[in-house]
Coordinates of N, CA and C in Angstrom, one line a residue:
M1076 N 38.7 -91.9 53.1 CA 39.1 -93.2 52.8 C 39.2 -94.0 54.3
E1077 N 38.7 -95.2 54.2 CA 38.7 -96.0 55.4 C 39.9 -97.1 55.3
I1078 N 40.7 -97.1 56.3 CA 41.7 -98.1 56.4 C 41.2 -99.6 56.3
N1079 N 41.7 -100.4 55.5 CA 41.3 -101.8 55.4 C 40.0 -102.0 54.7
K1080 N 39.4 -100.9 54.2 CA 38.1 -101.1 53.4 C 38.4 -101.4 52.0
N1081 N 37.6 -102.3 51.3 CA 37.8 -102.7 50.0 C 37.0 -101.7 49.1
Y1082 N 37.7 -101.2 48.0 CA 37.1 -100.3 47.0 C 37.2 -101.1 45.7
Y1083 N 36.2 -100.9 44.9 CA 36.1 -101.6 43.6 C 35.9 -100.6 42.4
L1084 N 36.5 -101.0 41.3 CA 36.2 -100.2 40.1 C 35.1 -100.9 39.4
N1085 N 34.0 -100.2 39.0 CA 33.0 -100.8 38.3 C 33.4 -101.1 36.8
K1086 N 32.5 -101.7 35.9 CA 33.0 -102.1 34.7 C 33.4 -100.9 33.8
T1087 N 32.7 -99.8 33.8 CA 33.1 -98.6 33.1 C 34.4 -98.1 33.5
E1088 N 34.6 -98.0 34.8 CA 35.9 -97.5 35.4 C 37.0 -98.5 35.1
Q1089 N 36.8 -99.7 35.0 CA 37.8 -100.7 34.7 C 38.3 -100.4 33.2
E1090 N 37.4 -100.2 32.3 CA 37.7 -99.9 30.9 C 38.5 -98.6 30.8
I1091 N 38.1 -97.6 31.5 CA 38.9 -96.4 31.5 C 40.4 -96.6 32.0
V1092 N 40.5 -97.3 33.0 CA 41.8 -97.5 33.7 C 42.6 -98.4 32.7
K1093 N 41.9 -99.5 32.1 CA 42.7 -100.3 31.1 C 43.2 -99.5 29.9
I1094 N 42.4 -98.6 29.4 CA 42.7 -97.8 28.3 C 44.0 -96.8 28.5
I1095 N 43.8 -96.2 29.6 CA 44.9 -95.2 30.0 C 46.2 -96.0 30.4
S1096 N 46.0 -97.1 31.1 CA 47.2 -97.9 31.4 C 47.9 -98.5 30.1
Q1097 N 47.1 -98.8 29.1 CA 47.7 -99.4 27.9 C 48.4 -98.2 27.2
M1098 N 47.9 -97.0 27.2 CA 48.4 -96.0 26.5 C 49.7 -95.5 27.2
R1099 N 49.7 -95.6 28.5 CA 51.0 -95.3 29.3 C 52.1 -96.4 28.9
Q1100 N 51.7 -97.6 29.0 CA 52.6 -98.6 28.7 C 53.2 -98.5 27.3
E1101 N 52.4 -98.3 26.3 CA 52.9 -98.1 24.8 C 53.8 -96.9 24.8
N1102 N 53.5 -95.9 25.5 CA 54.5 -94.7 25.5 C 55.8 -95.0 26.1
K1103 N 55.7 -95.8 27.2 CA 57.0 -96.3 27.8 C 57.8 -97.1 27.0
V1104 N 57.2 -98.0 26.3 CA 57.9 -98.8 25.3 C 58.4 -98.0 24.2
K1105 N 57.7 -97.1 23.6 CA 58.1 -96.3 22.5 C 59.2 -95.4 22.9
T1106 N 59.3 -94.8 24.1 CA 60.3 -93.9 24.5 C 61.5 -94.5 25.1
G1107 N 61.4 -95.8 25.3 CA 62.6 -96.6 25.9 C 62.6 -96.5 27.4
W1108 N 61.5 -96.1 28.0 CA 61.5 -96.0 29.5 C 60.7 -97.2 30.1
N1109 N 60.5 -98.3 29.4 CA 59.7 -99.3 29.9 C 60.5 -99.9 31.1
G1110 N 59.8 -99.8 32.3 CA 60.3 -100.5 33.5 C 61.3 -99.6 34.2
Y1111 N 61.4 -98.4 33.8 CA 62.3 -97.5 34.6 C 61.9 -97.3 36.0
G1112 N 62.6 -97.6 36.9 CA 62.4 -97.3 38.3 C 61.4 -98.3 38.8
C1113 N 61.2 -99.4 38.3 CA 60.2 -100.4 38.7 C 60.9 -101.8 38.6
L1114 N 60.6 -102.6 39.5 CA 61.2 -104.0 39.6 C 60.3 -105.1 38.8
T1115 N 59.1 -104.7 38.5 CA 58.2 -105.7 38.0 C 58.5 -106.0 36.5
E1116 N 58.3 -107.1 36.0 CA 58.4 -107.5 34.7 C 57.3 -107.2 33.8
N1117 N 56.1 -107.1 34.3 CA 54.9 -106.9 33.5 C 54.5 -105.4 33.6
G1118 N 55.0 -104.5 32.6 CA 54.8 -103.1 32.7 C 53.3 -102.8 32.7
F1119 N 52.5 -103.4 31.7 CA 51.2 -103.1 31.7 C 50.5 -103.4 33.0
K1120 N 50.7 -104.5 33.6 CA 50.0 -104.9 34.8 C 50.3 -103.9 35.9
R1121 N 51.6 -103.4 35.9 CA 52.1 -102.4 36.9 C 51.3 -101.1 36.6
N1122 N 51.2 -100.7 35.5 CA 50.5 -99.5 35.1 C 49.0 -99.7 35.4
L1123 N 48.3 -100.8 35.2 CA 47.0 -101.0 35.5 C 46.7 -101.0 37.0
I1124 N 47.5 -101.7 37.8 CA 47.3 -101.7 39.1 C 47.5 -100.2 39.8
G1125 N 48.6 -99.6 39.3 CA 48.9 -98.3 39.8 C 47.8 -97.2 39.5
F1126 N 47.4 -97.2 38.2 CA 46.5 -96.2 37.8 C 45.1 -96.5 38.4
G1127 N 44.8 -97.8 38.6 CA 43.5 -98.1 39.2 C 43.5 -97.6 40.6
A1128 N 44.5 -97.7 41.4 CA 44.6 -97.0 42.8 C 44.5 -95.6 42.6
E1129 N 45.0 -94.9 41.7 CA 44.9 -93.4 41.5 C 43.6 -93.1 41.2
F1130 N 42.9 -93.8 40.4 CA 41.5 -93.7 40.0 C 40.6 -93.7 41.2
I1131 N 40.7 -94.8 41.9 CA 39.9 -94.9 43.2 C 40.1 -93.8 44.2
F1132 N 41.5 -93.4 44.5 CA 41.7 -92.4 45.4 C 41.1 -91.1 45.0
A1133 N 41.2 -90.8 43.7 CA 40.6 -89.5 43.2 C 39.1 -89.5 43.4
R1134 N 38.5 -90.6 42.9 CA 37.1 -90.8 42.9 C 36.6 -90.6 44.4
E1135 N 37.1 -91.3 45.3 CA 36.7 -91.4 46.6 C 36.9 -89.9 47.4
Q1136 N 37.9 -89.2 47.0 CA 38.2 -87.9 47.6 C 37.6 -86.8 46.7
N1137 N 36.9 -87.1 45.7 CA 36.3 -86.2 44.8 C 37.3 -85.2 44.3
L1138 N 38.3 -85.7 43.7 CA 39.5 -85.0 43.1 C 39.5 -85.2 41.6
F1139 N 40.1 -84.4 40.9 CA 40.2 -84.4 39.5 C 41.4 -85.5 39.3
L1140 N 41.1 -86.4 38.3 CA 42.0 -87.5 38.0 C 43.1 -87.0 37.0
D1141 N 44.3 -87.3 37.3 CA 45.4 -87.1 36.3 C 45.5 -88.2 35.3
I1142 N 45.1 -88.0 34.1 CA 45.2 -89.0 33.0 C 46.3 -88.7 32.1
E1143 N 47.2 -88.0 32.4 CA 48.3 -87.7 31.4 C 49.0 -89.0 31.2
I1144 N 49.7 -89.1 30.0 CA 50.3 -90.3 29.5 C 51.9 -90.1 29.6
K1145 N 52.3 -89.0 30.1 CA 53.8 -88.8 30.3 C 54.4 -90.0 31.2
N1146 N 55.6 -90.3 30.8 CA 56.3 -91.3 31.6 C 57.6 -91.0 32.0
T1147 N 58.1 -89.9 31.8 CA 59.5 -89.4 32.1 C 59.5 -88.3 33.1
S1148 N 58.2 -88.0 33.5 CA 57.9 -86.8 34.3 C 58.7 -86.9 35.8
K1149 N 58.7 -88.0 36.3 CA 59.4 -88.0 37.7 C 60.8 -87.8 37.5
K1150 N 61.4 -88.4 36.4 CA 62.9 -88.3 36.3 C 63.2 -86.8 35.9
K1151 N 62.3 -86.2 35.1 CA 62.5 -84.8 34.7 C 62.1 -83.8 35.7
K1152 N 61.5 -84.3 36.8 CA 61.0 -83.5 37.9 C 59.8 -82.4 37.5
T1153 N 59.1 -82.9 36.5 CA 57.9 -82.1 36.0 C 56.6 -82.5 36.5
D1154 N 56.5 -83.7 37.3 CA 55.3 -84.2 37.8 C 55.6 -85.2 38.8
N1155 N 55.7 -84.7 40.1 CA 56.2 -85.6 41.2 C 55.1 -86.2 42.1
F1156 N 53.7 -85.9 41.7 CA 52.7 -86.4 42.5 C 51.5 -86.6 41.6
D1157 N 50.6 -87.4 42.3 CA 49.3 -87.7 41.4 C 48.2 -86.8 41.7
C1158 N 48.0 -86.1 42.8 CA 46.9 -85.3 43.0 C 47.2 -84.4 44.2
N1159 N 46.4 -83.4 44.5 CA 46.4 -82.6 45.6 C 45.3 -82.9 46.5
F1160 N 45.5 -83.2 47.8 CA 44.4 -83.5 48.7 C 44.6 -82.7 50.0
Q1161 N 43.6 -81.9 50.3 CA 43.6 -81.1 51.5 C 44.9 -80.1 51.5
G1162 N 45.4 -79.7 50.4 CA 46.6 -78.9 50.3 C 47.8 -79.6 50.4
M1163 N 47.8 -80.9 50.3 CA 49.0 -81.7 50.3 C 49.2 -82.5 48.9
S1164 N 50.4 -82.5 48.5 CA 50.8 -83.4 47.2 C 50.8 -84.8 47.7
V1165 N 50.0 -85.6 46.9 CA 49.9 -87.1 47.2 C 50.3 -87.9 46.0
D1166 N 51.2 -88.9 46.4 CA 51.6 -89.9 45.5 C 50.9 -91.2 45.8
V1167 N 50.1 -91.7 45.0 CA 49.4 -92.9 45.2 C 50.2 -94.1 44.9
K1168 N 50.3 -95.1 45.8 CA 51.2 -96.3 45.7 C 50.3 -97.5 45.8
A1169 N 50.6 -98.5 45.0 CA 49.9 -99.8 45.0 C 50.8 -100.9 45.0
A1170 N 50.4 -102.0 45.6 CA 51.3 -103.2 45.6 C 50.3 -104.4 45.2
T1171 N 50.8 -105.5 44.8 CA 50.0 -106.6 44.4 C 50.0 -107.6 45.5
R1172 N 50.7 -107.4 46.5 CA 50.8 -108.4 47.7 C 50.6 -107.6 48.9
D1173 N 50.0 -108.1 49.9 CA 49.8 -107.5 51.2 C 51.1 -107.5 51.9
R1174 N 51.7 -106.2 51.9 CA 53.0 -106.0 52.5 C 53.1 -104.7 53.0
Q1175 N 54.3 -104.2 53.3 CA 54.6 -102.9 53.8 C 54.7 -101.9 52.6
L1176 N 54.6 -100.7 53.0 CA 54.8 -99.6 51.8 C 56.3 -99.5 51.7
M1177 N 56.6 -99.7 50.4 CA 58.1 -99.7 50.0 C 58.3 -98.7 48.9
I1178 N 59.3 -97.8 49.1 CA 59.7 -97.0 48.0 C 61.2 -97.0 47.8
Q1179 N 61.6 -97.4 46.6 CA 63.0 -97.6 46.3 C 63.8 -96.3 46.7
K1180 N 65.0 -96.6 47.2 CA 65.9 -95.5 47.7 C 66.1 -94.5 46.6
T1181 N 66.1 -95.0 45.3 CA 66.4 -94.1 44.2 C 65.2 -93.3 43.8
N1182 N 64.1 -93.6 44.4 CA 62.8 -92.8 44.1 C 62.4 -91.8 45.2
V1183 N 63.3 -91.3 45.9 CA 62.9 -90.4 47.0 C 62.3 -89.1 46.3
S1184 N 61.2 -88.6 46.8 CA 60.7 -87.4 46.3 C 60.3 -86.5 47.5
S1185 N 59.9 -85.2 47.0 CA 59.5 -84.3 48.0 C 58.0 -84.2 48.2
V1186 N 57.2 -85.1 47.7 CA 55.8 -85.2 47.8 C 55.4 -85.1 49.3
D1187 N 54.3 -84.5 49.7 CA 53.9 -84.4 51.1 C 53.5 -85.7 51.7
C1188 N 52.8 -86.6 50.9 CA 52.4 -87.9 51.5 C 52.2 -88.9 50.4
F1189 N 52.0 -90.1 50.9 CA 51.7 -91.3 50.0 C 50.4 -92.0 50.5
A1190 N 49.6 -92.3 49.6 CA 48.4 -93.1 49.9 C 48.7 -94.5 49.3
F1191 N 48.5 -95.5 50.1 CA 48.9 -96.8 49.9 C 47.7 -97.8 49.7
F1192 N 47.6 -98.5 48.7 CA 46.6 -99.5 48.3 C 47.2 -100.9 48.1
I1193 N 46.6 -101.9 48.4 CA 46.8 -103.3 48.0 C 45.9 -103.8 46.9
C1194 N 46.3 -104.3 45.9 CA 45.4 -104.9 44.9 C 46.0 -106.3 44.4
E1195 N 45.4 -107.2 45.2 CA 45.9 -108.7 44.9 C 45.1 -109.2 43.7
K1196 N 43.9 -108.7 43.4 CA 43.2 -109.1 42.2 C 42.3 -107.9 41.7
F1197 N 42.8 -107.4 40.5 CA 42.1 -106.3 39.9 C 40.6 -106.8 39.6
P1198 N 39.7 -105.9 39.9 CA 39.6 -104.5 40.2 C 39.3 -104.2 41.6
K1199 N 39.7 -105.1 42.6 CA 39.5 -104.9 44.0 C 40.7 -104.4 44.7
Y1200 N 40.6 -103.3 45.4 CA 41.6 -102.6 46.0 C 41.4 -102.4 47.6
K1201 N 42.3 -102.5 48.3 CA 42.1 -102.3 49.8 C 43.0 -101.1 50.2
F1202 N 42.4 -100.1 50.8 CA 43.1 -98.9 51.2 C 43.8 -99.3 52.6
K1203 N 45.1 -99.0 52.6 CA 45.9 -99.3 53.8 C 46.3 -98.1 54.6
G1204 N 46.3 -96.9 54.1 CA 46.6 -95.8 54.8 C 47.6 -94.7 54.1
Y1205 N 48.0 -93.8 54.9 CA 49.0 -92.7 54.4 C 50.3 -92.8 55.2
A1206 N 51.3 -92.4 54.5 CA 52.6 -92.1 55.2 C 53.0 -90.7 54.7
T1207 N 53.5 -89.9 55.6 CA 54.0 -88.6 55.2 C 55.5 -88.8 54.8
N1208 N 55.9 -87.8 54.0 CA 57.2 -87.8 53.6 C 58.3 -88.0 54.8
H1209 N 57.9 -87.3 55.8 CA 58.9 -87.3 57.0 C 58.8 -88.7 57.7
M1210 N 57.6 -89.3 57.6 CA 57.6 -90.7 58.2 C 58.3 -91.7 57.6
I1211 N 58.4 -91.7 56.3 CA 59.0 -92.8 55.6 C 60.4 -92.6 55.2
F1212 N 60.9 -91.3 54.8 CA 62.2 -91.1 54.4 C 63.2 -90.8 55.5
K1213 N 63.2 -91.9 56.4 CA 64.2 -91.9 57.5 C 65.3 -93.0 57.3
K1214 N 66.5 -92.7 57.7 CA 67.5 -93.6 57.6 C 67.1 -95.0 58.1
S1215 N 66.5 -95.0 59.3 CA 66.0 -96.2 60.0 C 65.0 -97.0 59.2
N1216 N 64.5 -96.4 58.2 CA 63.5 -97.2 57.4 C 64.1 -97.8 56.2
I1217 N 65.3 -97.6 56.0 CA 66.1 -98.3 54.7 C 66.2 -99.7 55.0
K1218 N 65.7 -100.5 54.1 CA 65.8 -102.0 54.3 C 66.2 -102.6 52.9
K1219 N 66.8 -103.7 52.9 CA 67.2 -104.3 51.7 C 66.0 -105.3 51.4
T1220 N 65.3 -104.9 50.2 CA 64.3 -105.8 49.7 C 64.9 -106.5 48.4
K1221 N 64.3 -106.2 47.3 CA 65.1 -106.6 46.0 C 66.3 -105.6 45.8
V1222 N 65.9 -104.3 46.2 CA 66.9 -103.3 46.2 C 66.7 -102.5 47.5
L1223 N 67.6 -101.6 47.7 CA 67.4 -100.8 49.0 C 66.2 -99.9 48.9
S1224 N 65.4 -100.0 49.9 CA 64.1 -99.3 49.9 C 63.7 -98.7 51.2
Y1225 N 63.0 -97.6 51.2 CA 62.4 -97.1 52.4 C 61.2 -97.8 52.7
C1226 N 61.0 -98.5 53.8 CA 59.8 -99.3 54.2 C 59.2 -98.9 55.4
I1227 N 57.8 -98.9 55.5 CA 57.1 -98.6 56.7 C 55.8 -99.6 56.8
D1228 N 55.7 -100.2 58.0 CA 54.8 -101.2 58.2 C 53.4 -100.6 58.1
Q1229 N 52.4 -101.3 57.6 CA 51.0 -100.9 57.5 C 50.4 -100.4 58.9
N1230 N 50.8 -101.0 60.0 CA 50.3 -100.6 61.2 C 50.7 -99.2 61.7
N1231 N 51.7 -98.7 60.9 CA 52.2 -97.3 61.2 C 51.6 -96.3 60.3
L1232 N 50.8 -96.7 59.3 CA 50.2 -95.7 58.4 C 49.0 -94.9 59.1
L1233 N 48.7 -93.8 58.5 CA 47.8 -92.9 59.1 C 46.4 -93.1 58.4
N1234 N 45.3 -92.7 59.0 CA 44.0 -92.5 58.3 C 43.8 -91.1 58.0
D1235 N 42.7 -90.7 57.2 CA 42.5 -89.4 56.9 C 42.5 -88.4 57.9
E1236 N 42.0 -88.7 59.1 CA 41.8 -87.7 60.2 C 43.3 -87.4 60.8
Q1237 N 44.1 -88.5 61.0 CA 45.4 -88.3 61.5 C 46.3 -87.5 60.5
L1238 N 46.1 -87.7 59.2 CA 46.9 -87.1 58.2 C 46.6 -85.6 58.3
I1239 N 45.4 -85.3 58.3 CA 44.9 -83.8 58.3 C 45.4 -83.2 59.6
F1240 N 45.2 -83.9 60.7 CA 45.8 -83.3 62.0 C 47.2 -83.0 61.9
L1241 N 48.0 -83.9 61.4 CA 49.5 -83.6 61.3 C 49.7 -82.5 60.3
K1242 N 48.9 -82.3 59.2 CA 49.1 -81.2 58.3 C 48.9 -79.9 59.0
N1243 N 48.0 -79.8 59.9 CA 47.6 -78.6 60.7 C 48.3 -78.3 61.9
I1244 N 49.3 -79.1 62.3 CA 50.0 -78.7 63.5 C 51.4 -78.0 63.1

């Protein structure tokens, strides 16, 4: 993945992402978990943006895409990451505005790293880089956004080579 490179979903990929996102949203509503752990009001849009980023990451890294519809898995600790890349668990994050990577303080996980995308207009995504668990979950990174969150500036994110180097030391 190249930092600041734009990645696009083609028409077929867009339809796949929309279908899975809609199914995930319907399951969240049905189970009463709609909006759990998320500050956005539009659950379908949040699912669409997030799953689109997961789809692109898996496609570009030649990984199997997780298309499960479960929505309580993070809370139940049965699924803490989106894929496995170079032996590391990866949680793919996406934002709709060009900003820092933010993870709510209540959503701390043991995932090895985060892959971060910006999607200001679906289906166009811009890859911003990686942050390891140890990079982001520091007391000094806690900031008051809408809620207390761990935040890391984009200029501190890693590229593929830097991430793999850190994994191997």
